[in-house]
mmCIF file of C-alpha atoms and ligand atoms in Angstrom:
data_model
loop_
_atom_site.group_PDB
_atom_site.id
_atom_site.type_symbol
_atom_site.label_atom_id
_atom_site.label_comp_id
_atom_site.label_asym_id
_atom_site.label_seq_id
_atom_site.Cartn_x
_atom_site.Cartn_y
_atom_site.Cartn_z
ATOM 1 C CA MET A 667 67.276 34.785 99.000
ATOM 2 C CA THR A 668 67.354 31.485 100.939
ATOM 3 C CA SER A 669 69.388 29.100 103.046
ATOM 4 C CA ASP A 670 72.866 28.824 101.559
ATOM 5 C CA GLY A 671 74.005 32.176 100.207
ATOM 6 C CA ARG A 672 71.140 33.855 102.033
ATOM 7 C CA ARG A 673 70.768 37.546 102.700
ATOM 8 C CA LEU A 674 67.052 37.802 103.547
ATOM 9 C CA GLY A 675 65.851 41.075 105.106
ATOM 10 C CA LEU A 676 67.287 44.382 106.250
ATOM 11 C CA HIS A 677 67.698 44.917 109.993
ATOM 12 C CA THR A 678 70.573 47.347 110.471
ATOM 13 C CA SER A 679 72.427 49.845 108.344
ATOM 14 C CA THR A 680 75.667 48.135 109.401
ATOM 15 C CA LYS A 681 74.745 45.341 106.959
ATOM 16 C CA LEU A 682 75.052 47.751 104.037
ATOM 17 C CA ASP A 683 78.339 48.482 102.320
ATOM 18 C CA PHE A 684 79.041 51.410 100.022
ATOM 19 C CA GLU A 685 78.155 49.406 96.887
ATOM 20 C CA ASP A 686 74.771 48.461 98.392
ATOM 21 C CA LEU A 687 74.126 52.116 99.143
ATOM 22 C CA VAL A 688 75.111 53.237 95.635
ATOM 23 C CA ALA A 689 72.729 50.668 94.134
ATOM 24 C CA LEU A 690 69.814 51.628 96.407
ATOM 25 C CA VAL A 691 70.252 55.374 95.972
ATOM 26 C CA ASN A 692 70.602 55.154 92.194
ATOM 27 C CA ARG A 693 67.596 52.886 91.898
ATOM 28 C CA GLY A 694 65.484 55.065 94.205
ATOM 29 C CA LEU A 695 66.321 58.164 92.165
ATOM 30 C CA GLU A 696 65.671 56.337 88.889
ATOM 31 C CA LEU A 697 62.209 55.383 90.170
ATOM 32 C CA SER A 698 61.584 58.950 91.376
ATOM 33 C CA ARG A 699 62.254 60.156 87.808
ATOM 34 C CA GLY A 700 59.664 57.814 86.315
ATOM 35 C CA GLY A 701 61.766 54.667 85.800
ATOM 36 C CA SER A 702 59.716 51.498 85.546
ATOM 37 C CA ALA A 703 59.185 49.493 88.667
ATOM 38 C CA LYS A 704 59.723 45.751 88.798
ATOM 39 C CA SER A 705 56.603 43.667 89.237
ATOM 40 C CA PHE A 706 56.034 41.380 92.178
ATOM 41 C CA ALA A 707 52.371 40.849 91.307
ATOM 42 C CA GLY A 708 50.693 38.081 93.239
ATOM 43 C CA ARG A 709 53.031 38.491 96.224
ATOM 44 C CA ASN A 710 52.009 39.689 99.666
ATOM 45 C CA VAL A 711 53.731 41.969 102.169
ATOM 46 C CA ILE A 712 52.490 42.071 105.759
ATOM 47 C CA LEU A 713 53.032 45.357 107.607
ATOM 48 C CA ALA A 714 53.239 44.542 111.321
ATOM 49 C CA PHE A 715 53.574 47.801 113.233
ATOM 50 C CA PHE A 716 53.677 47.290 116.994
ATOM 51 C CA GLU A 717 54.401 51.006 117.488
ATOM 52 C CA ASN A 718 52.646 53.976 115.863
ATOM 53 C CA SER A 719 53.759 55.323 112.516
ATOM 54 C CA THR A 720 52.435 57.537 109.759
ATOM 55 C CA ARG A 721 55.276 58.010 107.263
ATOM 56 C CA THR A 722 56.989 54.658 107.349
ATOM 57 C CA LYS A 723 53.822 52.582 107.329
ATOM 58 C CA VAL A 724 52.007 54.455 104.577
ATOM 59 C CA SER A 725 55.087 54.839 102.369
ATOM 60 C CA PHE A 726 55.804 51.095 102.583
ATOM 61 C CA GLU A 727 52.175 50.425 101.694
ATOM 62 C CA VAL A 728 52.328 52.763 98.693
ATOM 63 C CA ALA A 729 55.766 51.451 97.644
ATOM 64 C CA SER A 730 54.709 47.800 97.719
ATOM 65 C CA THR A 731 51.490 48.623 95.854
ATOM 66 C CA HIS A 732 53.547 50.326 93.105
ATOM 67 C CA LEU A 733 55.509 47.063 92.880
ATOM 68 C CA GLY A 734 52.307 45.134 92.248
ATOM 69 C CA MET A 735 52.226 43.539 95.700
ATOM 70 C CA THR A 736 49.251 43.202 98.002
ATOM 71 C CA ALA A 737 49.940 45.050 101.248
ATOM 72 C CA ILE A 738 48.223 43.644 104.309
ATOM 73 C CA ASN A 739 48.063 45.869 107.364
ATOM 74 C CA PHE A 740 48.120 43.752 110.496
ATOM 75 C CA ASP A 741 46.000 45.641 113.020
ATOM 76 C CA ILE A 742 47.751 45.184 116.347
ATOM 77 C CA THR A 743 44.998 46.796 118.412
ATOM 78 C CA GLY A 744 42.292 44.467 117.114
ATOM 79 C CA SER A 745 44.483 41.363 117.195
ATOM 80 C CA SER A 746 44.607 38.324 119.447
ATOM 81 C CA LEU A 747 47.673 39.793 121.157
ATOM 82 C CA SER A 748 45.087 41.392 123.448
ATOM 83 C CA LYS A 749 43.929 37.859 124.385
ATOM 84 C CA GLY A 750 47.447 36.915 125.428
ATOM 85 C CA GLU A 751 48.779 35.405 122.210
ATOM 86 C CA SER A 752 52.555 35.749 122.127
ATOM 87 C CA VAL A 753 54.407 37.807 119.526
ATOM 88 C CA LYS A 754 56.136 34.608 118.332
ATOM 89 C CA ASP A 755 52.800 32.848 117.805
ATOM 90 C CA THR A 756 51.536 35.968 116.061
ATOM 91 C CA ALA A 757 54.523 35.980 113.689
ATOM 92 C CA GLU A 758 54.144 32.268 112.939
ATOM 93 C CA THR A 759 50.414 32.667 112.329
ATOM 94 C CA LEU A 760 50.961 35.602 109.967
ATOM 95 C CA ALA A 761 53.605 33.548 108.131
ATOM 96 C CA SER A 762 50.885 31.015 107.238
ATOM 97 C CA TYR A 763 49.183 33.613 105.036
ATOM 98 C CA ASP A 764 51.914 33.396 102.403
ATOM 99 C CA PRO A 765 53.776 36.693 102.748
ATOM 100 C CA SER A 766 56.942 37.181 100.691
ATOM 101 C CA LEU A 767 57.978 39.936 103.082
ATOM 102 C CA PHE A 768 57.345 41.344 106.553
ATOM 103 C CA VAL A 769 57.864 44.994 107.468
ATOM 104 C CA VAL A 770 58.084 45.281 111.259
ATOM 105 C CA ARG A 771 58.178 48.218 113.656
ATOM 106 C CA SER A 772 58.534 47.696 117.392
ATOM 107 C CA LYS A 773 59.190 49.424 120.688
ATOM 108 C CA GLU A 774 61.828 46.787 121.426
ATOM 109 C CA SER A 775 65.174 46.460 119.684
ATOM 110 C CA GLY A 776 65.634 43.404 117.486
ATOM 111 C CA LEU A 777 62.040 42.346 116.745
ATOM 112 C CA SER A 778 62.478 42.423 112.949
ATOM 113 C CA GLN A 779 65.395 39.992 113.259
ATOM 114 C CA LEU A 780 63.284 37.746 115.521
ATOM 115 C CA PHE A 781 60.400 37.777 113.012
ATOM 116 C CA GLU A 782 62.801 36.573 110.336
ATOM 117 C CA ASP A 783 64.398 33.954 112.609
ATOM 118 C CA TRP A 784 60.986 32.593 113.675
ATOM 119 C CA THR A 785 59.458 32.485 110.187
ATOM 120 C CA GLY A 786 62.321 32.312 107.653
ATOM 121 C CA ILE A 787 60.593 35.117 105.735
ATOM 122 C CA PRO A 788 62.608 38.208 104.730
ATOM 123 C CA THR A 789 61.824 41.057 107.114
ATOM 124 C CA ILE A 790 62.583 44.767 106.894
ATOM 125 C CA ASN A 791 63.178 46.749 110.062
ATOM 126 C CA ALA A 792 60.831 49.761 110.022
ATOM 127 C CA GLY A 793 62.315 51.099 113.281
ATOM 128 C CA ASP A 794 63.059 49.031 116.378
ATOM 129 C CA GLY A 795 63.099 50.849 119.709
ATOM 130 C CA GLU A 796 66.203 52.985 120.130
ATOM 131 C CA HIS A 797 68.261 50.667 117.942
ATOM 132 C CA GLU A 798 67.994 51.358 114.184
ATOM 133 C CA HIS A 799 65.802 52.750 111.419
ATOM 134 C CA PRO A 800 67.789 51.755 108.336
ATOM 135 C CA THR A 801 65.200 52.616 105.690
ATOM 136 C CA GLN A 802 64.919 56.166 107.060
ATOM 137 C CA ALA A 803 68.689 56.572 106.700
ATOM 138 C CA ILE A 804 68.618 55.242 103.129
ATOM 139 C CA LEU A 805 65.867 57.679 102.134
ATOM 140 C CA ASP A 806 67.765 60.513 103.822
ATOM 141 C CA ILE A 807 70.945 59.772 101.868
ATOM 142 C CA THR A 808 68.869 59.464 98.674
ATOM 143 C CA THR A 809 67.373 62.913 99.354
ATOM 144 C CA LEU A 810 70.845 64.376 99.903
ATOM 145 C CA VAL A 811 72.181 62.822 96.691
ATOM 146 C CA GLU A 812 69.289 64.332 94.754
ATOM 147 C CA ARG A 813 70.126 67.762 96.214
ATOM 148 C CA PHE A 814 73.932 67.634 95.976
ATOM 149 C CA GLY A 815 74.136 65.763 92.636
ATOM 150 C CA SER A 816 75.993 62.526 93.467
ATOM 151 C CA LEU A 817 77.111 60.282 96.301
ATOM 152 C CA GLU A 818 80.666 61.457 95.726
ATOM 153 C CA ALA A 819 79.544 65.057 96.287
ATOM 154 C CA LEU A 820 78.494 64.120 99.831
ATOM 155 C CA GLY A 821 82.103 63.333 100.800
ATOM 156 C CA GLY A 822 83.434 66.095 103.051
ATOM 157 C CA LEU A 823 80.025 67.611 103.837
ATOM 158 C CA ARG A 824 79.523 68.535 107.488
ATOM 159 C CA MET A 825 76.317 67.239 109.040
ATOM 160 C CA ALA A 826 74.974 68.301 112.436
ATOM 161 C CA ILE A 827 72.590 65.784 113.998
ATOM 162 C CA VAL A 828 70.816 67.917 116.574
ATOM 163 C CA GLY A 829 68.726 66.987 119.583
ATOM 164 C CA ASP A 830 67.718 63.741 121.223
ATOM 165 C CA VAL A 831 70.528 61.546 119.885
ATOM 166 C CA LEU A 832 70.352 59.301 122.949
ATOM 167 C CA HIS A 833 66.927 57.898 122.068
ATOM 168 C CA SER A 834 67.268 58.166 118.303
ATOM 169 C CA ARG A 835 67.344 55.072 116.106
ATOM 170 C CA VAL A 836 67.434 57.467 113.153
ATOM 171 C CA ALA A 837 70.691 59.009 114.395
ATOM 172 C CA ARG A 838 72.286 55.576 114.779
ATOM 173 C CA SER A 839 71.375 54.426 111.262
ATOM 174 C CA LEU A 840 72.104 57.750 109.587
ATOM 175 C CA THR A 841 75.519 58.121 111.230
ATOM 176 C CA GLN A 842 76.516 54.726 109.885
ATOM 177 C CA LEU A 843 75.542 55.580 106.303
ATOM 178 C CA ALA A 844 76.904 59.129 106.523
ATOM 179 C CA ASN A 845 80.259 57.657 107.534
ATOM 180 C CA LEU A 846 80.147 55.354 104.498
ATOM 181 C CA CYS A 847 79.703 58.462 102.309
ATOM 182 C CA GLY A 848 82.529 60.399 103.938
ATOM 183 C CA ILE A 849 80.199 62.924 105.596
ATOM 184 C CA GLU A 850 81.646 64.470 108.763
ATOM 185 C CA VAL A 851 79.032 63.976 111.502
ATOM 186 C CA SER A 852 78.644 66.033 114.686
ATOM 187 C CA PHE A 853 76.164 65.366 117.482
ATOM 188 C CA LEU A 854 74.688 68.420 119.196
ATOM 189 C CA GLY A 855 72.308 68.479 122.121
ATOM 190 C CA PRO A 856 71.925 68.741 125.862
ATOM 191 C CA ASP A 857 74.119 66.387 127.888
ATOM 192 C CA ASN A 858 71.139 64.274 128.950
ATOM 193 C CA MET A 859 70.284 63.603 125.283
ATOM 194 C CA MET A 860 73.768 62.539 124.234
ATOM 195 C CA PRO A 861 74.712 58.835 124.045
ATOM 196 C CA LYS A 862 76.883 57.606 126.904
ATOM 197 C CA TYR A 863 79.108 55.585 124.591
ATOM 198 C CA ILE A 864 81.578 56.729 121.964
ATOM 199 C CA PHE A 865 80.629 56.760 118.309
ATOM 200 C CA PRO A 866 83.719 56.436 116.123
ATOM 201 C CA ASN A 867 84.236 59.316 113.670
ATOM 202 C CA VAL A 868 81.656 61.581 115.328
ATOM 203 C CA ASN A 869 82.334 65.004 116.865
ATOM 204 C CA ARG A 870 80.326 66.420 119.745
ATOM 205 C CA HIS A 871 79.451 70.073 120.231
ATOM 206 C CA SER A 872 77.503 71.680 123.013
ATOM 207 C CA SER A 873 76.515 74.815 121.116
ATOM 208 C CA PHE A 874 74.601 75.154 117.850
ATOM 209 C CA GLU A 875 76.476 77.385 115.434
ATOM 210 C CA VAL A 876 74.462 76.822 112.288
ATOM 211 C CA GLU A 877 77.055 78.327 109.939
ATOM 212 C CA ARG A 878 79.450 75.416 110.578
ATOM 213 C CA TYR A 879 77.347 72.751 108.842
ATOM 214 C CA ASP A 880 76.171 71.912 105.337
ATOM 215 C CA VAL A 881 73.336 69.688 106.597
ATOM 216 C CA LEU A 882 71.277 70.480 109.695
ATOM 217 C CA TYR A 883 69.536 67.231 110.611
ATOM 218 C CA LEU A 884 67.080 67.959 113.413
ATOM 219 C CA LEU A 885 65.734 65.149 115.552
ATOM 220 C CA ARG A 886 62.383 64.857 117.202
ATOM 221 C CA ILE A 887 62.493 65.109 120.981
ATOM 222 C CA GLN A 888 61.093 61.727 121.984
ATOM 223 C CA ARG A 889 58.928 62.646 124.923
ATOM 224 C CA GLU A 890 57.512 59.119 125.042
ATOM 225 C CA ARG A 891 61.009 57.715 125.669
ATOM 226 C CA LEU A 892 62.015 60.092 128.470
ATOM 227 C CA ALA A 893 62.813 58.315 131.709
ATOM 228 C CA HIS A 894 60.146 58.309 134.407
ATOM 229 C CA GLY A 895 60.256 61.640 136.264
ATOM 230 C CA GLU A 896 62.364 63.313 133.557
ATOM 231 C CA THR A 897 60.881 66.579 132.318
ATOM 232 C CA LEU A 898 61.419 68.535 129.182
ATOM 233 C CA GLU A 899 62.347 72.195 129.544
ATOM 234 C CA VAL A 900 61.084 73.536 126.232
ATOM 235 C CA ASN A 901 62.336 77.106 126.618
ATOM 236 C CA LYS A 902 65.783 75.979 127.691
ATOM 237 C CA TYR A 903 65.994 73.557 124.767
ATOM 238 C CA ARG A 904 64.765 76.199 122.311
ATOM 239 C CA SER A 905 67.328 78.726 123.463
ATOM 240 C CA ARG A 906 70.209 76.307 122.826
ATOM 241 C CA PHE A 907 69.305 73.821 120.097
ATOM 242 C CA SER A 908 66.165 74.797 118.149
ATOM 243 C CA LEU A 909 66.443 76.015 114.613
ATOM 244 C CA THR A 910 64.725 79.291 115.362
ATOM 245 C CA LYS A 911 64.051 82.148 112.934
ATOM 246 C CA GLU A 912 66.946 83.995 114.545
ATOM 247 C CA ARG A 913 69.409 81.139 114.006
ATOM 248 C CA ALA A 914 68.094 80.442 110.502
ATOM 249 C CA ALA A 915 68.840 84.061 109.543
ATOM 250 C CA HIS A 916 72.516 83.014 109.483
ATOM 251 C CA LEU A 917 71.971 80.182 106.965
ATOM 252 C CA ARG A 918 73.469 80.311 103.478
ATOM 253 C CA SER A 919 71.264 79.196 100.563
ATOM 254 C CA GLU A 920 73.262 75.991 99.985
ATOM 255 C CA GLN A 921 72.829 74.746 103.555
ATOM 256 C CA VAL A 922 69.966 72.261 103.947
ATOM 257 C CA ILE A 923 67.525 71.460 106.742
ATOM 258 C CA MET A 924 66.291 67.906 107.329
ATOM 259 C CA HIS A 925 64.050 66.166 109.862
ATOM 260 C CA PRO A 926 62.734 62.572 109.832
ATOM 261 C CA GLY A 927 59.329 63.596 111.200
ATOM 262 C CA PRO A 928 57.065 63.813 112.974
ATOM 263 C CA VAL A 929 58.091 67.424 113.608
ATOM 264 C CA PHE A 930 57.275 69.167 116.886
ATOM 265 C CA PRO A 931 57.116 72.795 115.614
ATOM 266 C CA GLY A 932 58.340 75.357 118.110
ATOM 267 C CA MET A 933 60.603 72.764 119.687
ATOM 268 C CA GLU A 934 63.154 71.470 117.180
ATOM 269 C CA ILE A 935 62.328 74.062 114.527
ATOM 270 C CA ASP A 936 60.151 77.137 114.085
ATOM 271 C CA ALA A 937 57.104 76.184 112.012
ATOM 272 C CA PRO A 938 57.695 78.476 108.961
ATOM 273 C CA LEU A 939 61.161 76.966 108.415
ATOM 274 C CA ILE A 940 59.671 73.545 107.622
ATOM 275 C CA ASP A 941 58.767 74.921 104.184
ATOM 276 C CA ALA A 942 61.780 77.213 103.742
ATOM 277 C CA THR A 943 63.540 77.015 100.366
ATOM 278 C CA ASN A 944 66.510 75.199 101.880
ATOM 279 C CA SER A 945 64.341 72.704 103.762
ATOM 280 C CA LEU A 946 64.312 69.125 102.432
ATOM 281 C CA ILE A 947 61.759 67.970 104.998
ATOM 282 C CA ARG A 948 58.839 67.589 102.562
ATOM 283 C CA ARG A 949 61.137 66.077 99.928
ATOM 284 C CA GLN A 950 62.294 63.407 102.401
ATOM 285 C CA THR A 951 58.677 62.294 102.711
ATOM 286 C CA GLU A 952 58.139 62.249 98.929
ATOM 287 C CA ILE A 953 61.396 60.409 98.186
ATOM 288 C CA SER A 954 60.602 57.817 100.852
ATOM 289 C CA ILE A 955 58.227 55.988 98.497
ATOM 290 C CA PHE A 956 60.894 55.522 95.825
ATOM 291 C CA ALA A 957 63.663 54.695 98.299
ATOM 292 C CA ARG A 958 61.424 52.042 99.876
ATOM 293 C CA MET A 959 60.482 50.638 96.460
ATOM 294 C CA ALA A 960 64.211 50.228 95.774
ATOM 295 C CA ILE A 961 64.697 48.566 99.172
ATOM 296 C CA VAL A 962 61.794 46.127 98.705
ATOM 297 C CA GLU A 963 63.032 45.188 95.206
ATOM 298 C CA ALA A 964 66.560 44.588 96.529
ATOM 299 C CA VAL A 965 65.412 42.509 99.509
ATOM 300 C CA LEU A 966 63.101 40.353 97.370
ATOM 301 C CA GLU A 967 65.908 39.822 94.857
ATOM 302 C CA GLY A 968 68.391 39.038 97.645
ATOM 303 C CA SER A 969 70.832 41.718 96.603
ATOM 304 C CA ILE A 970 71.084 43.519 99.982
ATOM 305 C CA GLY A 971 70.615 42.777 103.650
ATOM 306 C CA GLY A 972 71.358 39.826 105.859
HETATM 307 N N1 CP B 1349 60.212 59.094 110.340
HETATM 308 C C1 CP B 1349 59.359 58.166 110.820
HETATM 309 O O1 CP B 1349 59.748 57.017 111.100
HETATM 310 O O2 CP B 1349 58.079 58.595 110.952
HETATM 311 P P1 CP B 1349 56.821 57.695 111.392
HETATM 312 O O3 CP B 1349 57.032 57.361 112.859
HETATM 313 O O4 CP B 1349 55.617 58.533 111.140
HETATM 314 O O5 CP B 1349 56.863 56.430 110.568
#
């Protein structure tokens, strides 16, 4: 959508209300069950990933292709950024190639919003630094709705978000949407991985009693974001916060395991549990295509975001 009643892209999950979430989840699930996709044939999306990605980048590429769009992968490493061209000039240059949409990932917070401000082209945040990863949170809620039957059924569930919450954009976005759904969120992890500020409506626990939660959402330990000189004590972390075989032995069949990926097996979770019957980790990846199709449709139609 444009100037006056404009919504444009999606930068944070705080821009979504419950009705937006209902529409996105229902549409994503409809597409996952074979519903017909809208066609945006003849329109281009530019994927500008300034930080590495496997899942988000490829699933956006597949999603936009299913919508009839041409996906253009902007190769950062081979670009004129290495010659000193600024990110702003890069964005403005890319905007000349007639994209209807940018999908932007960055090490810094706020770059997707800047792309949109510089170019006027709707932009989706594919993860910005330690700030937000709204499309991951939408696909996670979509996966939970598929498992538990409805958005209403998520109300009252207890979700443990376990691990490196401090550095996690996924935790920030997911907590926001979980709150919208009435899910009770708890953060668990070592003190040095807990945020220093207060999240409203979030509990904190310093021990991992798996029986207490309906959803065990494990986070990747972000070694690349550890402060200089900070070390990771794998054995200490494993003994307190990993989903080990021993801890998983206490799980009931209706409890579910989630992880945004990439997984560091033996750290957050023991490798065989990734494919356990109550693990949704593979399903999150599969659903991501349909959730992102729903998001792209909604952004291009101006029905979410801003
Ligand atoms: N979950 C996620 O954002 O994974 P990628 O970094 O592989 O995109």
